[in-house]
PDB file of C-alpha atoms in Angstrom:
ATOM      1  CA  UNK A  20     114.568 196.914  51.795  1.00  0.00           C
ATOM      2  CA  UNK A  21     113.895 197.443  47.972  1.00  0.00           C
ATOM      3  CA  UNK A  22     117.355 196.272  45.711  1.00  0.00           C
ATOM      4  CA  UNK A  23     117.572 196.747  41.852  1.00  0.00           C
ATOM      5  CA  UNK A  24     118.633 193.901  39.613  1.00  0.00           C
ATOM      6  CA  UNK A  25     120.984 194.889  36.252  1.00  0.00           C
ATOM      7  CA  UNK A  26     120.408 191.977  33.872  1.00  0.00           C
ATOM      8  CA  UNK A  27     120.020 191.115  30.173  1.00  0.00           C
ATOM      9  CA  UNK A  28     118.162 188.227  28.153  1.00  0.00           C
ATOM     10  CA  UNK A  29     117.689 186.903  24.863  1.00  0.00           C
ATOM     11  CA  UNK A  30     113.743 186.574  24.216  1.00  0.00           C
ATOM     12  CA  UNK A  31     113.373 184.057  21.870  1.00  0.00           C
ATOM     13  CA  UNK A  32     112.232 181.386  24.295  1.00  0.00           C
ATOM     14  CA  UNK A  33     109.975 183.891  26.202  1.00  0.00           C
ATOM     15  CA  UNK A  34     106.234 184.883  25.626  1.00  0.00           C
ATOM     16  CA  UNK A  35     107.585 188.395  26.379  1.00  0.00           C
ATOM     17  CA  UNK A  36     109.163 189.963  30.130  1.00  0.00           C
ATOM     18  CA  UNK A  37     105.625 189.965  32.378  1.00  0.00           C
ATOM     19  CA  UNK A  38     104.011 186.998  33.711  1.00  0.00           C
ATOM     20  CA  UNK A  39     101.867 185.377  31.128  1.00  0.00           C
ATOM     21  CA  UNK A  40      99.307 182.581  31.856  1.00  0.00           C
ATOM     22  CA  UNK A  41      99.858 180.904  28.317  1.00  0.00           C
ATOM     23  CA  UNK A  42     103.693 180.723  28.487  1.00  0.00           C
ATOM     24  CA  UNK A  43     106.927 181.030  29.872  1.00  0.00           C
ATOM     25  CA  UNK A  44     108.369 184.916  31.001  1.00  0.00           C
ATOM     26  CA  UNK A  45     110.850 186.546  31.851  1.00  0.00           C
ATOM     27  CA  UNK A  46     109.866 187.937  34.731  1.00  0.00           C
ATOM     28  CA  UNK A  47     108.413 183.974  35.820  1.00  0.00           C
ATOM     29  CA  UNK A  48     111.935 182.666  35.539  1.00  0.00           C
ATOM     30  CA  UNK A  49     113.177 185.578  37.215  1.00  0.00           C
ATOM     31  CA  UNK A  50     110.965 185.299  40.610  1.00  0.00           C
ATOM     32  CA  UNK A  51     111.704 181.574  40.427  1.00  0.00           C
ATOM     33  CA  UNK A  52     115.299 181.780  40.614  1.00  0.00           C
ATOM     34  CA  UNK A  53     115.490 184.563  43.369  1.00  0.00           C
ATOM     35  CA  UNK A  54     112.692 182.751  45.292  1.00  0.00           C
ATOM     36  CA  UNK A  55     114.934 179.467  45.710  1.00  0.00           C
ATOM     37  CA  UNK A  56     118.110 181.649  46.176  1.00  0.00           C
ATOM     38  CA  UNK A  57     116.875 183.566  48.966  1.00  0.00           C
ATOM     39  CA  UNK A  58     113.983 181.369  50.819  1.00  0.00           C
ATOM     40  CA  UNK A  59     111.121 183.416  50.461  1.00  0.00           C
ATOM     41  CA  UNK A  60     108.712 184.840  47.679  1.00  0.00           C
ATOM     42  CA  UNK A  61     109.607 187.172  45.641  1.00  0.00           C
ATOM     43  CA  UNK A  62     108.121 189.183  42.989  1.00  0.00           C
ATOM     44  CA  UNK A  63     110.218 191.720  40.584  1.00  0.00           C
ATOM     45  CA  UNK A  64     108.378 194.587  39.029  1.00  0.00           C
ATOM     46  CA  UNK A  65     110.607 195.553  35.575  1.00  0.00           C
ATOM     47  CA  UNK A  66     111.717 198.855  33.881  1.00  0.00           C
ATOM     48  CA  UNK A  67     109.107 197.831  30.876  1.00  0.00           C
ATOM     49  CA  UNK A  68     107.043 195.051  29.392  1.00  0.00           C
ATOM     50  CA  UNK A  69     109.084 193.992  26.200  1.00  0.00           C
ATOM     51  CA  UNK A  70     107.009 191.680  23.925  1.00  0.00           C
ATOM     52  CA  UNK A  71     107.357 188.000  22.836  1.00  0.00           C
ATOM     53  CA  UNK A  72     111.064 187.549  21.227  1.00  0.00           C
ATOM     54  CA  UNK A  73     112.210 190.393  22.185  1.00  0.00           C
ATOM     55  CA  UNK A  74     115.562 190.933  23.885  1.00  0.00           C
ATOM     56  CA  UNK A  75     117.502 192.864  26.575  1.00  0.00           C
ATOM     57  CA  UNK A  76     121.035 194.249  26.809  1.00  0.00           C
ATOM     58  CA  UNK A  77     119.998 195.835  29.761  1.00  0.00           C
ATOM     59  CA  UNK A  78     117.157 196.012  31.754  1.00  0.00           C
ATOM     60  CA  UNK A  79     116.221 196.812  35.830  1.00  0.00           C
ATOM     61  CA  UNK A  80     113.933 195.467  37.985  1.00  0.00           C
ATOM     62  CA  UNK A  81     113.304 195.876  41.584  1.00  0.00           C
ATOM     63  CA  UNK A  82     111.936 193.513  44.571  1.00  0.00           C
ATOM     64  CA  UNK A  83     111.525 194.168  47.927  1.00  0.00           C
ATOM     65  CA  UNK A  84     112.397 191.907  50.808  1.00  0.00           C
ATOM     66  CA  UNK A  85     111.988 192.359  54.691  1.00  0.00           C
ATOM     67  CA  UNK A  86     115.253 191.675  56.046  1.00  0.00           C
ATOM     68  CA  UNK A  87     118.750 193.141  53.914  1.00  0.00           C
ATOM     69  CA  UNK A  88     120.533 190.309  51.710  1.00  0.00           C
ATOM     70  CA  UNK A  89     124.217 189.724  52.407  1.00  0.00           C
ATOM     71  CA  UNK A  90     125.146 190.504  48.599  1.00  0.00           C
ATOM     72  CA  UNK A  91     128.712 188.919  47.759  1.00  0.00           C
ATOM     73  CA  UNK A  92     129.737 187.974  44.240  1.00  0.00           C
ATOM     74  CA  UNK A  93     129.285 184.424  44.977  1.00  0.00           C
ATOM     75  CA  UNK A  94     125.737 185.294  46.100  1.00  0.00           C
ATOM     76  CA  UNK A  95     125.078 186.652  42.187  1.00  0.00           C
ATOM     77  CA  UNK A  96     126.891 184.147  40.949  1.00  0.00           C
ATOM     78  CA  UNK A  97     124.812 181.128  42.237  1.00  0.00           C
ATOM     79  CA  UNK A  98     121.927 182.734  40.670  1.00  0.00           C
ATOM     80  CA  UNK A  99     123.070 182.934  37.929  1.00  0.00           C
ATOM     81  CA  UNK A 100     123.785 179.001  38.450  1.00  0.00           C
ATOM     82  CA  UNK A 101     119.961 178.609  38.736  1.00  0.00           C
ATOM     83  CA  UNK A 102     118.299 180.963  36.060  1.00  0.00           C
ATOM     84  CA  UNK A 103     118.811 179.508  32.353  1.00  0.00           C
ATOM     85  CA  UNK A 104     121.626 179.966  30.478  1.00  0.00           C
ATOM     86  CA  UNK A 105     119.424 183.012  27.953  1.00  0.00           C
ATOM     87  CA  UNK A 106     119.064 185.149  31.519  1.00  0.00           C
ATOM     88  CA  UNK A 107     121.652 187.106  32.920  1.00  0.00           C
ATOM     89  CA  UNK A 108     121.877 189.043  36.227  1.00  0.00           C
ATOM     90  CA  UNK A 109     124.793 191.684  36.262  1.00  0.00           C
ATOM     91  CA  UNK A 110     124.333 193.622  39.467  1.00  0.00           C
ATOM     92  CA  UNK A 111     121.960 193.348  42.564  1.00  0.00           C
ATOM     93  CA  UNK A 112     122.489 196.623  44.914  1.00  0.00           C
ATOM     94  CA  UNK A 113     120.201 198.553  47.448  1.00  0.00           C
ATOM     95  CA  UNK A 114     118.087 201.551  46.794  1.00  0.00           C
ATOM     96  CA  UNK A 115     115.903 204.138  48.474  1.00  0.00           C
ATOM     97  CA  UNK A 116     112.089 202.578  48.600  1.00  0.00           C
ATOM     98  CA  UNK A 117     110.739 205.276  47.033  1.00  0.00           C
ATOM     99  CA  UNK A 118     112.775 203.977  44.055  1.00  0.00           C
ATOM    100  CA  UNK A 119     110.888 202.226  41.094  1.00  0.00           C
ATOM    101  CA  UNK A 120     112.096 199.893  38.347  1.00  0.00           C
ATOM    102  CA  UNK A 121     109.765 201.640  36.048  1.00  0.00           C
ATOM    103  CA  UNK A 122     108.452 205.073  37.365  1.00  0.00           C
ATOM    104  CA  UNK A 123     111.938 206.184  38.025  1.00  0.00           C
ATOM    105  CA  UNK A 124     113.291 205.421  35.118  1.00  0.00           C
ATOM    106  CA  UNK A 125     114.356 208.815  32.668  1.00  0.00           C
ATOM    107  CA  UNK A 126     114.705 206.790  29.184  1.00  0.00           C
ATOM    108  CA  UNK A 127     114.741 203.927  27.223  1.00  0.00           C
ATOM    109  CA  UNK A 128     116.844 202.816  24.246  1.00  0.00           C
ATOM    110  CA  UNK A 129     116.148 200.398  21.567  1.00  0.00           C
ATOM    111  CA  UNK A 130     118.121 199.135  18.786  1.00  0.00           C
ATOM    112  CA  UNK A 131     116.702 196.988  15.609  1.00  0.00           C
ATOM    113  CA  UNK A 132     119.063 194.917  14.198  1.00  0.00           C
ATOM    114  CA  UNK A 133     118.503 193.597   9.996  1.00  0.00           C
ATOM    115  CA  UNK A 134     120.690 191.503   8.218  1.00  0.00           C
ATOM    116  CA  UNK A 135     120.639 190.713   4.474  1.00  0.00           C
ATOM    117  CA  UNK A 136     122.507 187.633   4.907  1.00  0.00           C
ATOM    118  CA  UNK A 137     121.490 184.666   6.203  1.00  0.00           C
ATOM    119  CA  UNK A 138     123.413 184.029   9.065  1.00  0.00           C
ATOM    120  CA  UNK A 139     123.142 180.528  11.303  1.00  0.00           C
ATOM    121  CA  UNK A 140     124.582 181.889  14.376  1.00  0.00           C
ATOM    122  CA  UNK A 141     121.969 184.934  14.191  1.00  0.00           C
ATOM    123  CA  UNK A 142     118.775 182.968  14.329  1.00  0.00           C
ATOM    124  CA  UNK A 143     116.384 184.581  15.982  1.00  0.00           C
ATOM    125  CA  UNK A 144     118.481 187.858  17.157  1.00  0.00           C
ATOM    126  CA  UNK A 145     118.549 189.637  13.886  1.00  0.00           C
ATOM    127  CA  UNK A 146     115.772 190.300  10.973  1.00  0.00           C
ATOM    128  CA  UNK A 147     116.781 188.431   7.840  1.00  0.00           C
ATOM    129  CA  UNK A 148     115.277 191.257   4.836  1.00  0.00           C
ATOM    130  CA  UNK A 149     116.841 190.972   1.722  1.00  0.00           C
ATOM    131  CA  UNK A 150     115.788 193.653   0.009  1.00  0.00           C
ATOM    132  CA  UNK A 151     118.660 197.045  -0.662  1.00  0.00           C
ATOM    133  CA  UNK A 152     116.971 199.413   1.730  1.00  0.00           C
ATOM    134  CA  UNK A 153     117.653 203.089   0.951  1.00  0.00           C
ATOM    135  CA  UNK A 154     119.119 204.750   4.061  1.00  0.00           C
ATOM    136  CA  UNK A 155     119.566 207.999   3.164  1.00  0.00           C
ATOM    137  CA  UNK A 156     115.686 208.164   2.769  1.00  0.00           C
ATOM    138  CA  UNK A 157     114.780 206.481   6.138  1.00  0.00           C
ATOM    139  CA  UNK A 158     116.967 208.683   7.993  1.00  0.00           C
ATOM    140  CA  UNK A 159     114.807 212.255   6.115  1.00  0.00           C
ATOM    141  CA  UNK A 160     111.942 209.730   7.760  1.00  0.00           C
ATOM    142  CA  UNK A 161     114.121 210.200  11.071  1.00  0.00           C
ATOM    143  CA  UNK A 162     114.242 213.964  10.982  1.00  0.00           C
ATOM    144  CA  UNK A 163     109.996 214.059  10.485  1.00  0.00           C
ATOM    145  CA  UNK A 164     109.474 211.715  13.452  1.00  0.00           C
ATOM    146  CA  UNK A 165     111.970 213.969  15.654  1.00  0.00           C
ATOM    147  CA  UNK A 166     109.249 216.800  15.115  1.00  0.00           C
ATOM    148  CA  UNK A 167     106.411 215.009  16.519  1.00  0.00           C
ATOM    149  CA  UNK A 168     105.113 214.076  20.030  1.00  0.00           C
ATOM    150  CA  UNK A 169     101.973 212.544  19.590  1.00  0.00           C
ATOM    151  CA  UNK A 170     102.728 208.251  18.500  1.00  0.00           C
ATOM    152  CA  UNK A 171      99.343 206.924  18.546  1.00  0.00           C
ATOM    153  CA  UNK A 172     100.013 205.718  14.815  1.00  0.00           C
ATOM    154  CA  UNK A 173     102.747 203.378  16.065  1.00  0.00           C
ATOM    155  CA  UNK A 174     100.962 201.977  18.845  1.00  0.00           C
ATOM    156  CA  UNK A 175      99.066 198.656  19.219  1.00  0.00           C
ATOM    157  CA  UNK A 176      95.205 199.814  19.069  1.00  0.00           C
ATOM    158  CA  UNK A 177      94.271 197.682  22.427  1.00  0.00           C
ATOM    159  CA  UNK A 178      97.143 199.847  24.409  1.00  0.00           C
ATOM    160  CA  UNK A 179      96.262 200.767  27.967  1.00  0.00           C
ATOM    161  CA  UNK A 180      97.502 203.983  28.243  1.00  0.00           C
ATOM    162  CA  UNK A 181      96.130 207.352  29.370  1.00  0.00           C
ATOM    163  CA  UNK A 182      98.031 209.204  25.979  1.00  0.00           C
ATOM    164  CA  UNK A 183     100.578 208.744  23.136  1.00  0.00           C
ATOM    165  CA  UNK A 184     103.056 211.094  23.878  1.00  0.00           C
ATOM    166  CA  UNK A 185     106.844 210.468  24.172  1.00  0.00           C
ATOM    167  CA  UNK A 186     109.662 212.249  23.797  1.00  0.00           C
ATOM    168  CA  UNK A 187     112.280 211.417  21.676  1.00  0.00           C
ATOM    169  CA  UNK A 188     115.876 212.238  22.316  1.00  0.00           C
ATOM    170  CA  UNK A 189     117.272 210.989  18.890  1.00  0.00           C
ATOM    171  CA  UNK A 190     116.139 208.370  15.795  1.00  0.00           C
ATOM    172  CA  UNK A 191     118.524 207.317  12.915  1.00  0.00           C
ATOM    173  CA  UNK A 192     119.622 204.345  11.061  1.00  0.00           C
ATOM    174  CA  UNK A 193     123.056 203.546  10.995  1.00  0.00           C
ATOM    175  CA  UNK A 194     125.139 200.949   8.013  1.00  0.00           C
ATOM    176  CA  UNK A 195     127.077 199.240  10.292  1.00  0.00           C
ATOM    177  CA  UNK A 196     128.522 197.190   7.012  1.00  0.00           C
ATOM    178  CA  UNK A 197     127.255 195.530   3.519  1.00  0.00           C
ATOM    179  CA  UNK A 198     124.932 193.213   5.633  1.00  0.00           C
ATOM    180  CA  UNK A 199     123.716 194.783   9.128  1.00  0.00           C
ATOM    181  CA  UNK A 200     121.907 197.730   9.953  1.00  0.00           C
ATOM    182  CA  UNK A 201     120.943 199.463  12.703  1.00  0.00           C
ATOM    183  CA  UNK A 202     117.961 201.101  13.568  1.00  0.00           C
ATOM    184  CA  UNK A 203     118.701 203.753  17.146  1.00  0.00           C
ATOM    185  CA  UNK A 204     115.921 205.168  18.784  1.00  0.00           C
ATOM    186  CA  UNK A 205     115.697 206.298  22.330  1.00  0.00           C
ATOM    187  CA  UNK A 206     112.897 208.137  24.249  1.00  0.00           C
ATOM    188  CA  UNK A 207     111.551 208.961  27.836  1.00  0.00           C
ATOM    189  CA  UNK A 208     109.010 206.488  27.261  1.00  0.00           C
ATOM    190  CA  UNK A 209     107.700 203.934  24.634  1.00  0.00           C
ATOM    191  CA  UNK A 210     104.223 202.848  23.538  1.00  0.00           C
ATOM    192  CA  UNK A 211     103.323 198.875  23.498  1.00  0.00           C
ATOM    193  CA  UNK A 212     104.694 197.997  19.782  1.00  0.00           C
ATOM    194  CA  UNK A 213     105.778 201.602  18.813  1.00  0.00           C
ATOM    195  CA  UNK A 214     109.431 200.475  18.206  1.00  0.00           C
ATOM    196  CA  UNK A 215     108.438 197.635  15.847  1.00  0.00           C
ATOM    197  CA  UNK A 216     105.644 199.400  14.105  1.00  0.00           C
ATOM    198  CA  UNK A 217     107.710 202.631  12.955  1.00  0.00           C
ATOM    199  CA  UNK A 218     110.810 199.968  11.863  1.00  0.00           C
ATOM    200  CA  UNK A 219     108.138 198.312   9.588  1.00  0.00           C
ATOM    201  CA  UNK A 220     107.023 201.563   7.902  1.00  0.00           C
ATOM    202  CA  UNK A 221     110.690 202.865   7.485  1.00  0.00           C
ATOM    203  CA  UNK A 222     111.580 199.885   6.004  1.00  0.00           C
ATOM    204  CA  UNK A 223     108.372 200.645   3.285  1.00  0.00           C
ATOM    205  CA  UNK A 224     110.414 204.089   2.671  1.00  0.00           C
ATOM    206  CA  UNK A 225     114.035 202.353   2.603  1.00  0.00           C
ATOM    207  CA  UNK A 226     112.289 199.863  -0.463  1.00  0.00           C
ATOM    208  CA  UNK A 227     110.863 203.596  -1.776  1.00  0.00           C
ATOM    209  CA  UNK A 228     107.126 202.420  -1.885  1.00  0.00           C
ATOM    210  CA  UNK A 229     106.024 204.920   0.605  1.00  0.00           C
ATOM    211  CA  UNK A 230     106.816 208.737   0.175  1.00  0.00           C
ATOM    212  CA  UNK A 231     108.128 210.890   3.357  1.00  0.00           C
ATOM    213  CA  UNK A 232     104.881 212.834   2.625  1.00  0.00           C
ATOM    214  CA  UNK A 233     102.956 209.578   3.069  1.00  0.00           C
ATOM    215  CA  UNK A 234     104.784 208.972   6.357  1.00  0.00           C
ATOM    216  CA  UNK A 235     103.812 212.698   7.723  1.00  0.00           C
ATOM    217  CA  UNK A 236     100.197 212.125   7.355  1.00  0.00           C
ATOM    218  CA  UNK A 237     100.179 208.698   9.151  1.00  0.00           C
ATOM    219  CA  UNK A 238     101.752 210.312  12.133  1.00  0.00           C
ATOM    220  CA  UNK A 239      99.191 212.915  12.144  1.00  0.00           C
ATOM    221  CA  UNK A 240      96.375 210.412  11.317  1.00  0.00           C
ATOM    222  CA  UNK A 241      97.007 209.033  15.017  1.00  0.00           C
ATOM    223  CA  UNK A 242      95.843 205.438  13.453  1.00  0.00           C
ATOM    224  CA  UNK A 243      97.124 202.558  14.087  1.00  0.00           C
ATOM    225  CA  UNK A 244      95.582 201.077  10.706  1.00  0.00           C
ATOM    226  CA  UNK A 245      97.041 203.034   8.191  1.00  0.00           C
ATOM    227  CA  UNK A 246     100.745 202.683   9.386  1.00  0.00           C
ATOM    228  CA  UNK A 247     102.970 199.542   7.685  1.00  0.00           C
ATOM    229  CA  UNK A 248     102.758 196.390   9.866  1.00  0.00           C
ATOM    230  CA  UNK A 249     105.133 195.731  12.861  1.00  0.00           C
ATOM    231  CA  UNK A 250     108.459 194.580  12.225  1.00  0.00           C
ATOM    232  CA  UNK A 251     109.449 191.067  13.554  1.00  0.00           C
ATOM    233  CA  UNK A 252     110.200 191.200  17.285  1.00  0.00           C
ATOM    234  CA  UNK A 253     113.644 189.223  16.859  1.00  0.00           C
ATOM    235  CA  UNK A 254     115.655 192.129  15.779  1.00  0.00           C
ATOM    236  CA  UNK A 255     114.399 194.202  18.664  1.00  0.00           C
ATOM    237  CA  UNK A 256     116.950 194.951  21.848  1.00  0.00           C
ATOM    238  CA  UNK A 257     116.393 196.905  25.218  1.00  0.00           C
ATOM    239  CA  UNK A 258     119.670 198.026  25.221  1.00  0.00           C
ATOM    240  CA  UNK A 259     119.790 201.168  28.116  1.00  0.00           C
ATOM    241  CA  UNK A 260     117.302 202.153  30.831  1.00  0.00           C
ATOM    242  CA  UNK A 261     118.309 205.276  32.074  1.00  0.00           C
ATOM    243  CA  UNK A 262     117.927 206.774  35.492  1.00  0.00           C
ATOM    244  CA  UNK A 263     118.611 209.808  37.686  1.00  0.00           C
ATOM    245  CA  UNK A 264     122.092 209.500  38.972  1.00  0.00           C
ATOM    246  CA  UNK A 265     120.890 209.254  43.070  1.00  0.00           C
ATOM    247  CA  UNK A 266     118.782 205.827  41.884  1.00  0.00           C
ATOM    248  CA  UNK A 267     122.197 204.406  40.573  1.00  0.00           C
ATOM    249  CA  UNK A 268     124.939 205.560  43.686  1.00  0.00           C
ATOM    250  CA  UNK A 269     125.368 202.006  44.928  1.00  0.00           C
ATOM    251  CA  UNK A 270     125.184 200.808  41.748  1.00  0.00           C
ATOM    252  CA  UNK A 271     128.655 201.575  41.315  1.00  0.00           C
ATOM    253  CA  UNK A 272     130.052 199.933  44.664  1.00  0.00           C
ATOM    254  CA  UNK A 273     127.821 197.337  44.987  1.00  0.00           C
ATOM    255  CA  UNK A 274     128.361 193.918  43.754  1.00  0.00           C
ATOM    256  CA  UNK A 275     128.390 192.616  40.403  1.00  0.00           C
ATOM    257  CA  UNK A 276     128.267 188.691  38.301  1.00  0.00           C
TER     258      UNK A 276
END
């Protein structure tokens, strides 16, 4: 039987979702909790690896287990009890096991979150920048990334992957008041630091010290070195994995925290 877990975290305590032999993950935790729940090992595979600090509205993972679980609310609920209080698990429910957290998925979206103000009760969720960023000029940057495929200049230069290309099905930044904006970018798939990387270069064309000509040639440099460095990972959320309608039928009758 393979089930998909709904859940959510904040990152800051976390060296990142996969299993890390220097620190504390997400995924770790995760395993640990379901492992004493249930009575037997278990071992998630997730949607996508987000980075140290980085944090989830919503993410998926699967596991597979021999015998079917007797999901109930209270079931979800007391493990909940046992994960940490920065960990959330939303919905368990059964899929076909040809199903994968990560293959299967369609899309991911990402929102950056920066703040001008100091806030106490934002630590570590939002990026404190002071600076008056010009919007209208990071969202011309928007339209030029829309027109290419080909990321390479966004992602970290150790990535294992077999090529750059993603699709993306929108980009723009978005005033959400005087203090907090909003960075939107979703895609069918996402290179390791991409997100992060092309935040920190729009915000070089938002202070106007890097022309929309300049950001043209580093996406068709493909070089990581000669785009702006990465944005700060606390601003960063997962906030939708999507996936074919048939992978989520029992999501919808199946039983939730």
């Amino acid at each position: 039987m393979r089930y998909f877990i709904e859940l959510s975290y904040r990152g800051t305590e976390y060296h990142g979702w996969q299993t890390q032999a220097n620190g504390v993950s997400v995924q770790v935790t995760l395993e640990a909790a379901l492992t004493q729940r249930i009575g037997t090992p278990i071992y998630v595979m997730g949607s996508g690896r987000t980075d140290a600090g980085v944090h989830a509205r919503q993410q998926f993972a699967h596991f597979d287990i021999d015998e079917p679980l007797n999901l109930t609310d209270t079931f979800i609920y007391s493990l909940n009890c046992i994960l940490p209080s920065d960990i959330a698990i939303h919905a368990i429910f059964p899929v076909s096991d040809k199903d994968h957290a990560r293959f299967s998925a369609v899309s991911r979206y990402y929102q950056y979150h920066i703040t001008r103000q100091k806030n106490a009760f934002q630590t570590g969720l939002t990026y404190h920048f002071r600076p008056l960023l010009n919007v209208a000029l990071m969202n011309e940057a928007c339209q030029i990334l829309l027109q290419h495929t080909n990321f390479q200049s966004f992602s970290k230069a150790r990535a294992n992957v077999t090529h750059f290309h993603c699709r993306l099905d929108f980009a723009y930044w978005e005033r959400i008041n005087d203090d907090l904006l909003t960075f939107h970018i979703k895609a069918n798939r996402f290179l390791w630091g991409m997100v992060r990387t092309i935040v920190g270069t729009m915000v070089e064309i938002g202070q106007e010290r890097m022309s929309l000509d300049r950001f043209e040639q580093i996406i068709l440099a493909r070089d990581r070195t000669v785009a702006g460095r990465a944005a700060p990972a606390n601003g960063l959320y997962l906030v939708e994995v999507g996936y074919p309608a048939e992978v989520m039928v029992a999501r919808g009758s199946g039983h939730k925290a």
